[in-house]
Amino acid sequence: MRQSQSLFEDLSMLSHDLLPTQPEARTWKKGHFFSIWMGSVHNIPSYVTIGGFFALGLTIWQVFFIIMISSVLLAGMLVLNGHAGAKYGIPFSILLRSSFGVRGAVFPGVLRGIIAAIMWFGLQTYAGSLAVSILIGEFWPGFFSLGGNWSFLGLNLTNFLSFLLFWFINVFFIFAGIDSLGKLNKIISPLVFVVFGGMSVWAVNLAGGIIPILNYSPKGIEGSPVLIFISCISAILATWVAQIVSVSDVTRFARSNGDQSIGQIVGLILTYFLFAIASITIIIGSEIAFGVPIWNVLEVIDKFDSTFAIAISLLTLCLSTISVNIVGNIIPAGYQLAALFPKKLGFKSGALISTIIGILIMPWKLMEDSTSIFSFLNLVGGLLSPVIGIMLAHYFFISKKKINLQDLYSSRQTTKPVNIPALSATLLAGIFSLIGNFLPILKPLYSISWFTGIFSAVILYLFFNWVNYRTIKAAKYFPGAAKRG
């Protein structure tokens, strides 16, 4: 479907980057989507999460099925929320207008595209820069002693240079174009399988074979097994809430919905299968060998005795982090800033500004207090999961997969600028998903906040729309009563 600029003669925005993707730019095939999320799966926080599951007393098979069930649910959510992007070629900042209204979309858009994206960009960039420091130090040991006691806002010269270098590499991909991201992911794909497959073999050898790992005996679960099982699935999916919201930013470049659907489903399930094997063998194998489980991938790499293995592993982690940053943080932030300031910013300028803010928030300082970071991110996640529910309910049940693009881009909309039912359902569902953090009696809702937020948002939004429909229908047949009311 070709959308020319003449179709939008009354645009309220001037940025070409926000217009529907032209057919010639829709070049992403199944292979692109197969590898795009690998970096989001294989990273330090993911391994720490699985380590937490074992700390709860789960068996290796329970953890394995939790991971695989999560992968299937995640793939389904990404495909469903990515459908509109592939069909209409629009970014998430514009897609939000369909369900929240042009002005109403500002709240969820800023929450996802600016606050969460910039925060995560800073944290991921700093985490990646630590791997860069280790990688450089492997070949240049003197790198760690550069600058002596020199410090810049808490960063020594080594970490400061590594952070700037890694930041510049991320910025490079802003100007290199979307095709460069596809090429990057094609490089990452085989590296991930080789590196993490190698880590798995290494861990099995440490443990004395696969049998000791399979015979691992956990301490046992305390509490409801069903609730713990569901809460673990929710924990994995909660780390993906932002990517699910903005997935149309990448599916808009798909050749078809079949490409993004098959690519994401096969890619995520296979990647999580490898992740399940690698994470379980590494964590349990290291516990058998050293008496203490290793949850940090960098600590695993540090125990390798081969310079080549260390270098290729660190390089893979760095590339994976760049991929996560581009897809999950830079792209959403760039499009959202362009949507907020259409006459002044395009995608590239908006993305560049977001990366600069990512430095100004001093992420290395934020990481000194992990409690406050995760409290903030849990708050954002608790509000974003309802946004997913609203987007899906509106697209599939209310609009029946039909979007009026002219209305989304025009300054003379035929719909209300703010969709009150959508915003109301989002806020109420957000309260439901987070209230258990403050009221112990409702803690089960908080422990499965991903499910709570999405399902309550869908139910509330459909109910509010039903009430709205009945009110309009009553006003049509009883205009006098409506006026008196």
PDB file of C-alpha atoms in Angstrom, residues 132-354:
ATOM      1  CA  VAL A 132      34.464  -2.641  26.534  1.00  0.00           C
ATOM      2  CA  SER A 133      36.916  -1.858  29.357  1.00  0.00           C
ATOM      3  CA  ILE A 134      37.555  -5.547  29.993  1.00  0.00           C
ATOM      4  CA  LEU A 135      37.959  -6.204  26.261  1.00  0.00           C
ATOM      5  CA  ILE A 136      40.515  -3.405  25.790  1.00  0.00           C
ATOM      6  CA  GLY A 137      42.299  -4.379  29.006  1.00  0.00           C
ATOM      7  CA  GLU A 138      42.699  -7.945  27.746  1.00  0.00           C
ATOM      8  CA  PHE A 139      45.035  -6.672  25.011  1.00  0.00           C
ATOM      9  CA  TRP A 140      46.329  -3.542  26.761  1.00  0.00           C
ATOM     10  CA  PRO A 141      46.702  -4.172  30.530  1.00  0.00           C
ATOM     11  CA  GLY A 142      47.934  -0.627  31.102  1.00  0.00           C
ATOM     12  CA  PHE A 143      44.507   0.677  30.069  1.00  0.00           C
ATOM     13  CA  PHE A 144      43.179   0.076  33.589  1.00  0.00           C
ATOM     14  CA  SER A 145      45.771   2.394  35.150  1.00  0.00           C
ATOM     15  CA  LEU A 146      45.252   5.357  32.817  1.00  0.00           C
ATOM     16  CA  GLY A 147      44.745   8.690  34.524  1.00  0.00           C
ATOM     17  CA  GLY A 148      45.736   7.544  37.999  1.00  0.00           C
ATOM     18  CA  ASN A 149      43.321   9.132  40.460  1.00  0.00           C
ATOM     19  CA  TRP A 150      41.669  11.320  37.816  1.00  0.00           C
ATOM     20  CA  SER A 151      37.875  11.282  38.120  1.00  0.00           C
ATOM     21  CA  PHE A 152      34.965  12.845  36.236  1.00  0.00           C
ATOM     22  CA  LEU A 153      31.693  12.815  38.181  1.00  0.00           C
ATOM     23  CA  GLY A 154      32.652   9.492  39.753  1.00  0.00           C
ATOM     24  CA  LEU A 155      34.139   7.862  36.633  1.00  0.00           C
ATOM     25  CA  ASN A 156      37.864   7.161  36.399  1.00  0.00           C
ATOM     26  CA  LEU A 157      39.580   7.795  33.076  1.00  0.00           C
ATOM     27  CA  THR A 158      39.395   4.140  31.981  1.00  0.00           C
ATOM     28  CA  ASN A 159      35.637   3.893  32.466  1.00  0.00           C
ATOM     29  CA  PHE A 160      35.078   7.393  31.104  1.00  0.00           C
ATOM     30  CA  LEU A 161      36.875   6.597  27.830  1.00  0.00           C
ATOM     31  CA  SER A 162      35.111   3.245  27.503  1.00  0.00           C
ATOM     32  CA  PHE A 163      31.731   4.878  28.104  1.00  0.00           C
ATOM     33  CA  LEU A 164      32.353   7.572  25.480  1.00  0.00           C
ATOM     34  CA  LEU A 165      33.636   5.014  22.958  1.00  0.00           C
ATOM     35  CA  PHE A 166      30.607   2.779  23.430  1.00  0.00           C
ATOM     36  CA  TRP A 167      28.300   5.799  23.310  1.00  0.00           C
ATOM     37  CA  PHE A 168      29.799   6.931  19.977  1.00  0.00           C
ATOM     38  CA  ILE A 169      29.320   3.443  18.502  1.00  0.00           C
ATOM     39  CA  ASN A 170      25.644   3.562  19.451  1.00  0.00           C
ATOM     40  CA  VAL A 171      25.296   7.028  17.924  1.00  0.00           C
ATOM     41  CA  PHE A 172      26.931   5.798  14.706  1.00  0.00           C
ATOM     42  CA  PHE A 173      23.977   3.488  14.043  1.00  0.00           C
ATOM     43  CA  ILE A 174      21.548   6.416  14.282  1.00  0.00           C
ATOM     44  CA  PHE A 175      23.044   7.872  11.117  1.00  0.00           C
ATOM     45  CA  ALA A 176      23.895   4.559   9.437  1.00  0.00           C
ATOM     46  CA  GLY A 177      20.226   3.786   8.765  1.00  0.00           C
ATOM     47  CA  ILE A 178      17.852   0.922   9.513  1.00  0.00           C
ATOM     48  CA  ASP A 179      19.597  -1.422   7.049  1.00  0.00           C
ATOM     49  CA  SER A 180      22.754  -1.275   9.148  1.00  0.00           C
ATOM     50  CA  LEU A 181      20.768  -2.653  12.088  1.00  0.00           C
ATOM     51  CA  GLY A 182      19.716  -5.619   9.981  1.00  0.00           C
ATOM     52  CA  LYS A 183      23.329  -6.291   9.026  1.00  0.00           C
ATOM     53  CA  LEU A 184      24.431  -5.986  12.668  1.00  0.00           C
ATOM     54  CA  ASN A 185      21.860  -8.541  13.779  1.00  0.00           C
ATOM     55  CA  LYS A 186      22.978 -10.980  11.097  1.00  0.00           C
ATOM     56  CA  ILE A 187      26.476 -10.800  12.602  1.00  0.00           C
ATOM     57  CA  ILE A 188      25.176 -11.194  16.147  1.00  0.00           C
ATOM     58  CA  SER A 189      23.023 -14.242  15.379  1.00  0.00           C
ATOM     59  CA  PRO A 190      25.782 -16.815  14.777  1.00  0.00           C
ATOM     60  CA  LEU A 191      28.015 -15.264  17.466  1.00  0.00           C
ATOM     61  CA  VAL A 192      25.302 -15.691  20.103  1.00  0.00           C
ATOM     62  CA  PHE A 193      24.850 -19.379  19.286  1.00  0.00           C
ATOM     63  CA  VAL A 194      28.609 -20.008  19.271  1.00  0.00           C
ATOM     64  CA  VAL A 195      29.459 -18.028  22.410  1.00  0.00           C
ATOM     65  CA  PHE A 196      26.595 -19.047  24.655  1.00  0.00           C
ATOM     66  CA  GLY A 197      26.614 -22.577  23.314  1.00  0.00           C
ATOM     67  CA  GLY A 198      30.314 -22.652  24.227  1.00  0.00           C
ATOM     68  CA  MET A 199      29.551 -21.337  27.722  1.00  0.00           C
ATOM     69  CA  SER A 200      27.055 -24.153  28.145  1.00  0.00           C
ATOM     70  CA  VAL A 201      29.629 -26.785  27.149  1.00  0.00           C
ATOM     71  CA  TRP A 202      32.163 -25.157  29.489  1.00  0.00           C
ATOM     72  CA  ALA A 203      29.705 -25.318  32.401  1.00  0.00           C
ATOM     73  CA  VAL A 204      28.824 -28.960  31.713  1.00  0.00           C
ATOM     74  CA  ASN A 205      32.514 -29.871  31.778  1.00  0.00           C
ATOM     75  CA  LEU A 206      32.925 -27.952  35.051  1.00  0.00           C
ATOM     76  CA  ALA A 207      30.123 -29.959  36.615  1.00  0.00           C
ATOM     77  CA  GLY A 208      31.624 -33.273  35.488  1.00  0.00           C
ATOM     78  CA  GLY A 209      29.030 -33.956  32.812  1.00  0.00           C
ATOM     79  CA  ILE A 210      25.330 -33.420  32.176  1.00  0.00           C
ATOM     80  CA  ILE A 211      24.189 -36.049  34.724  1.00  0.00           C
ATOM     81  CA  PRO A 212      25.196 -34.046  37.843  1.00  0.00           C
ATOM     82  CA  ILE A 213      23.304 -31.045  36.456  1.00  0.00           C
ATOM     83  CA  LEU A 214      20.186 -33.117  35.737  1.00  0.00           C
ATOM     84  CA  ASN A 215      20.409 -34.583  39.241  1.00  0.00           C
ATOM     85  CA  TYR A 216      20.497 -31.124  40.820  1.00  0.00           C
ATOM     86  CA  SER A 217      18.307 -31.074  43.920  1.00  0.00           C
ATOM     87  CA  PRO A 218      16.761 -27.702  44.837  1.00  0.00           C
ATOM     88  CA  LYS A 219      15.797 -26.631  48.335  1.00  0.00           C
ATOM     89  CA  GLY A 220      12.086 -26.692  47.434  1.00  0.00           C
ATOM     90  CA  ILE A 221       9.427 -24.041  46.908  1.00  0.00           C
ATOM     91  CA  GLU A 222       7.925 -22.118  49.818  1.00  0.00           C
ATOM     92  CA  GLY A 223       4.395 -20.989  49.027  1.00  0.00           C
ATOM     93  CA  SER A 224       1.944 -21.679  46.225  1.00  0.00           C
ATOM     94  CA  PRO A 225       3.724 -23.472  43.320  1.00  0.00           C
ATOM     95  CA  VAL A 226       1.156 -22.185  40.812  1.00  0.00           C
ATOM     96  CA  LEU A 227       1.514 -18.550  41.906  1.00  0.00           C
ATOM     97  CA  ILE A 228       5.318 -18.789  41.912  1.00  0.00           C
ATOM     98  CA  PHE A 229       5.275 -20.404  38.461  1.00  0.00           C
ATOM     99  CA  ILE A 230       3.060 -17.649  37.002  1.00  0.00           C
ATOM    100  CA  SER A 231       4.999 -14.902  38.791  1.00  0.00           C
ATOM    101  CA  CYS A 232       8.256 -16.179  37.249  1.00  0.00           C
ATOM    102  CA  ILE A 233       6.706 -16.057  33.776  1.00  0.00           C
ATOM    103  CA  SER A 234       5.473 -12.544  34.556  1.00  0.00           C
ATOM    104  CA  ALA A 235       8.989 -11.534  35.660  1.00  0.00           C
ATOM    105  CA  ILE A 236      10.477 -12.565  32.314  1.00  0.00           C
ATOM    106  CA  LEU A 237       7.726 -10.879  30.295  1.00  0.00           C
ATOM    107  CA  ALA A 238       7.929  -7.710  32.412  1.00  0.00           C
ATOM    108  CA  THR A 239      11.455  -7.072  31.111  1.00  0.00           C
ATOM    109  CA  TRP A 240       9.949  -6.951  27.602  1.00  0.00           C
ATOM    110  CA  VAL A 241       7.034  -4.626  28.265  1.00  0.00           C
ATOM    111  CA  ALA A 242       8.667  -1.592  26.618  1.00  0.00           C
ATOM    112  CA  GLN A 243       9.711  -3.528  23.503  1.00  0.00           C
ATOM    113  CA  ILE A 244       6.204  -4.949  23.090  1.00  0.00           C
ATOM    114  CA  VAL A 245       4.678  -1.456  23.252  1.00  0.00           C
ATOM    115  CA  SER A 246       6.966  -0.049  20.534  1.00  0.00           C
ATOM    116  CA  VAL A 247       7.471  -3.136  18.354  1.00  0.00           C
ATOM    117  CA  SER A 248       5.785  -1.416  15.387  1.00  0.00           C
ATOM    118  CA  ASP A 249       8.918   0.755  15.137  1.00  0.00           C
ATOM    119  CA  VAL A 250      10.645  -2.262  13.566  1.00  0.00           C
ATOM    120  CA  THR A 251       7.728  -4.217  12.057  1.00  0.00           C
ATOM    121  CA  ARG A 252       6.933  -1.159   9.911  1.00  0.00           C
ATOM    122  CA  PHE A 253       9.943  -2.192   7.802  1.00  0.00           C
ATOM    123  CA  ALA A 254       8.677  -5.760   7.270  1.00  0.00           C
ATOM    124  CA  ARG A 255       7.903  -6.927   3.735  1.00  0.00           C
ATOM    125  CA  SER A 256       4.728  -8.504   5.108  1.00  0.00           C
ATOM    126  CA  ASN A 257       3.058  -9.590   8.312  1.00  0.00           C
ATOM    127  CA  GLY A 258       4.090 -13.123   7.482  1.00  0.00           C
ATOM    128  CA  ASP A 259       7.757 -12.117   7.577  1.00  0.00           C
ATOM    129  CA  GLN A 260       7.558 -10.430  10.976  1.00  0.00           C
ATOM    130  CA  SER A 261       5.319 -13.171  12.414  1.00  0.00           C
ATOM    131  CA  ILE A 262       7.357 -16.190  11.339  1.00  0.00           C
ATOM    132  CA  GLY A 263      10.689 -14.441  11.961  1.00  0.00           C
ATOM    133  CA  GLN A 264       9.832 -13.361  15.492  1.00  0.00           C
ATOM    134  CA  ILE A 265       8.134 -16.610  16.539  1.00  0.00           C
ATOM    135  CA  VAL A 266      10.875 -18.926  15.272  1.00  0.00           C
ATOM    136  CA  GLY A 267      13.681 -16.580  16.325  1.00  0.00           C
ATOM    137  CA  LEU A 268      12.461 -16.018  19.872  1.00  0.00           C
ATOM    138  CA  ILE A 269      11.565 -19.633  20.607  1.00  0.00           C
ATOM    139  CA  LEU A 270      14.905 -20.944  19.305  1.00  0.00           C
ATOM    140  CA  THR A 271      16.852 -18.183  21.048  1.00  0.00           C
ATOM    141  CA  TYR A 272      15.090 -18.811  24.344  1.00  0.00           C
ATOM    142  CA  PHE A 273      15.683 -22.553  23.935  1.00  0.00           C
ATOM    143  CA  LEU A 274      19.424 -21.861  23.744  1.00  0.00           C
ATOM    144  CA  PHE A 275      19.103 -19.365  26.594  1.00  0.00           C
ATOM    145  CA  ALA A 276      17.314 -21.968  28.748  1.00  0.00           C
ATOM    146  CA  ILE A 277      20.065 -24.533  28.187  1.00  0.00           C
ATOM    147  CA  ALA A 278      22.888 -22.009  28.648  1.00  0.00           C
ATOM    148  CA  SER A 279      21.469 -20.280  31.729  1.00  0.00           C
ATOM    149  CA  ILE A 280      20.580 -23.529  33.509  1.00  0.00           C
ATOM    150  CA  THR A 281      23.897 -25.238  32.782  1.00  0.00           C
ATOM    151  CA  ILE A 282      25.976 -22.149  33.646  1.00  0.00           C
ATOM    152  CA  ILE A 283      24.184 -21.415  36.925  1.00  0.00           C
ATOM    153  CA  ILE A 284      23.895 -25.015  38.128  1.00  0.00           C
ATOM    154  CA  GLY A 285      27.247 -26.103  36.680  1.00  0.00           C
ATOM    155  CA  SER A 286      29.083 -23.252  38.433  1.00  0.00           C
ATOM    156  CA  GLU A 287      27.317 -24.026  41.716  1.00  0.00           C
ATOM    157  CA  ILE A 288      28.399 -27.665  41.493  1.00  0.00           C
ATOM    158  CA  ALA A 289      31.984 -26.707  40.583  1.00  0.00           C
ATOM    159  CA  PHE A 290      32.528 -23.684  42.860  1.00  0.00           C
ATOM    160  CA  GLY A 291      29.866 -24.066  45.517  1.00  0.00           C
ATOM    161  CA  VAL A 292      28.339 -20.739  44.513  1.00  0.00           C
ATOM    162  CA  PRO A 293      26.202 -20.136  41.393  1.00  0.00           C
ATOM    163  CA  ILE A 294      27.506 -17.566  38.898  1.00  0.00           C
ATOM    164  CA  TRP A 295      24.689 -15.317  37.708  1.00  0.00           C
ATOM    165  CA  ASN A 296      26.815 -12.629  36.038  1.00  0.00           C
ATOM    166  CA  VAL A 297      27.913 -13.487  32.489  1.00  0.00           C
ATOM    167  CA  LEU A 298      30.986 -11.247  32.826  1.00  0.00           C
ATOM    168  CA  GLU A 299      32.158 -13.376  35.770  1.00  0.00           C
ATOM    169  CA  VAL A 300      31.781 -16.487  33.618  1.00  0.00           C
ATOM    170  CA  ILE A 301      33.897 -14.942  30.871  1.00  0.00           C
ATOM    171  CA  ASP A 302      36.510 -13.869  33.428  1.00  0.00           C
ATOM    172  CA  LYS A 303      37.089 -17.530  34.294  1.00  0.00           C
ATOM    173  CA  PHE A 304      38.002 -18.505  30.702  1.00  0.00           C
ATOM    174  CA  ASP A 305      41.685 -19.320  30.156  1.00  0.00           C
ATOM    175  CA  SER A 306      41.692 -18.469  26.439  1.00  0.00           C
ATOM    176  CA  THR A 307      42.275 -14.898  25.263  1.00  0.00           C
ATOM    177  CA  PHE A 308      40.384 -15.632  22.038  1.00  0.00           C
ATOM    178  CA  ALA A 309      37.375 -17.030  23.949  1.00  0.00           C
ATOM    179  CA  ILE A 310      37.347 -14.009  26.254  1.00  0.00           C
ATOM    180  CA  ALA A 311      37.615 -11.548  23.352  1.00  0.00           C
ATOM    181  CA  ILE A 312      34.898 -13.139  21.196  1.00  0.00           C
ATOM    182  CA  SER A 313      32.571 -13.458  24.205  1.00  0.00           C
ATOM    183  CA  LEU A 314      33.016  -9.820  25.245  1.00  0.00           C
ATOM    184  CA  LEU A 315      32.612  -8.661  21.650  1.00  0.00           C
ATOM    185  CA  THR A 316      29.339 -10.599  21.402  1.00  0.00           C
ATOM    186  CA  LEU A 317      28.064  -9.010  24.607  1.00  0.00           C
ATOM    187  CA  CYS A 318      28.978  -5.533  23.332  1.00  0.00           C
ATOM    188  CA  LEU A 319      27.264  -6.084  19.969  1.00  0.00           C
ATOM    189  CA  SER A 320      24.197  -7.552  21.666  1.00  0.00           C
ATOM    190  CA  THR A 321      23.968  -4.523  23.949  1.00  0.00           C
ATOM    191  CA  ILE A 322      24.206  -2.186  20.958  1.00  0.00           C
ATOM    192  CA  SER A 323      21.372  -4.085  19.252  1.00  0.00           C
ATOM    193  CA  VAL A 324      19.214  -3.845  22.395  1.00  0.00           C
ATOM    194  CA  ASN A 325      19.953  -0.129  22.707  1.00  0.00           C
ATOM    195  CA  ILE A 326      19.065   0.657  19.111  1.00  0.00           C
ATOM    196  CA  VAL A 327      15.845  -1.342  18.917  1.00  0.00           C
ATOM    197  CA  GLY A 328      14.609  -0.917  22.471  1.00  0.00           C
ATOM    198  CA  ASN A 329      15.754   2.597  23.312  1.00  0.00           C
ATOM    199  CA  ILE A 330      17.161   4.783  20.538  1.00  0.00           C
ATOM    200  CA  ILE A 331      14.489   4.108  17.901  1.00  0.00           C
ATOM    201  CA  PRO A 332      11.457   4.641  20.226  1.00  0.00           C
ATOM    202  CA  ALA A 333      12.989   7.779  21.748  1.00  0.00           C
ATOM    203  CA  GLY A 334      13.843   9.230  18.344  1.00  0.00           C
ATOM    204  CA  TYR A 335      10.360   8.722  16.924  1.00  0.00           C
ATOM    205  CA  GLN A 336       8.631   9.983  20.063  1.00  0.00           C
ATOM    206  CA  LEU A 337      10.651  13.204  20.201  1.00  0.00           C
ATOM    207  CA  ALA A 338       9.975  13.723  16.488  1.00  0.00           C
ATOM    208  CA  ALA A 339       6.243  13.259  17.159  1.00  0.00           C
ATOM    209  CA  LEU A 340       6.298  15.760  20.040  1.00  0.00           C
ATOM    210  CA  PHE A 341       8.246  18.403  18.075  1.00  0.00           C
ATOM    211  CA  PRO A 342       7.387  17.617  14.425  1.00  0.00           C
ATOM    212  CA  LYS A 343       8.383  21.013  13.012  1.00  0.00           C
ATOM    213  CA  LYS A 344      11.807  21.018  14.671  1.00  0.00           C
ATOM    214  CA  LEU A 345      12.953  17.421  14.981  1.00  0.00           C
ATOM    215  CA  GLY A 346      13.251  14.403  12.743  1.00  0.00           C
ATOM    216  CA  PHE A 347      14.076  10.877  13.849  1.00  0.00           C
ATOM    217  CA  LYS A 348      17.865  11.310  13.730  1.00  0.00           C
ATOM    218  CA  SER A 349      17.940  14.608  15.608  1.00  0.00           C
ATOM    219  CA  GLY A 350      15.469  13.272  18.181  1.00  0.00           C
ATOM    220  CA  ALA A 351      17.499  10.088  18.637  1.00  0.00           C
ATOM    221  CA  LEU A 352      20.734  12.061  19.042  1.00  0.00           C
ATOM    222  CA  ILE A 353      19.161  14.281  21.697  1.00  0.00           C
ATOM    223  CA  SER A 354      17.959  11.212  23.594  1.00  0.00           C
TER     224      SER A 354
END
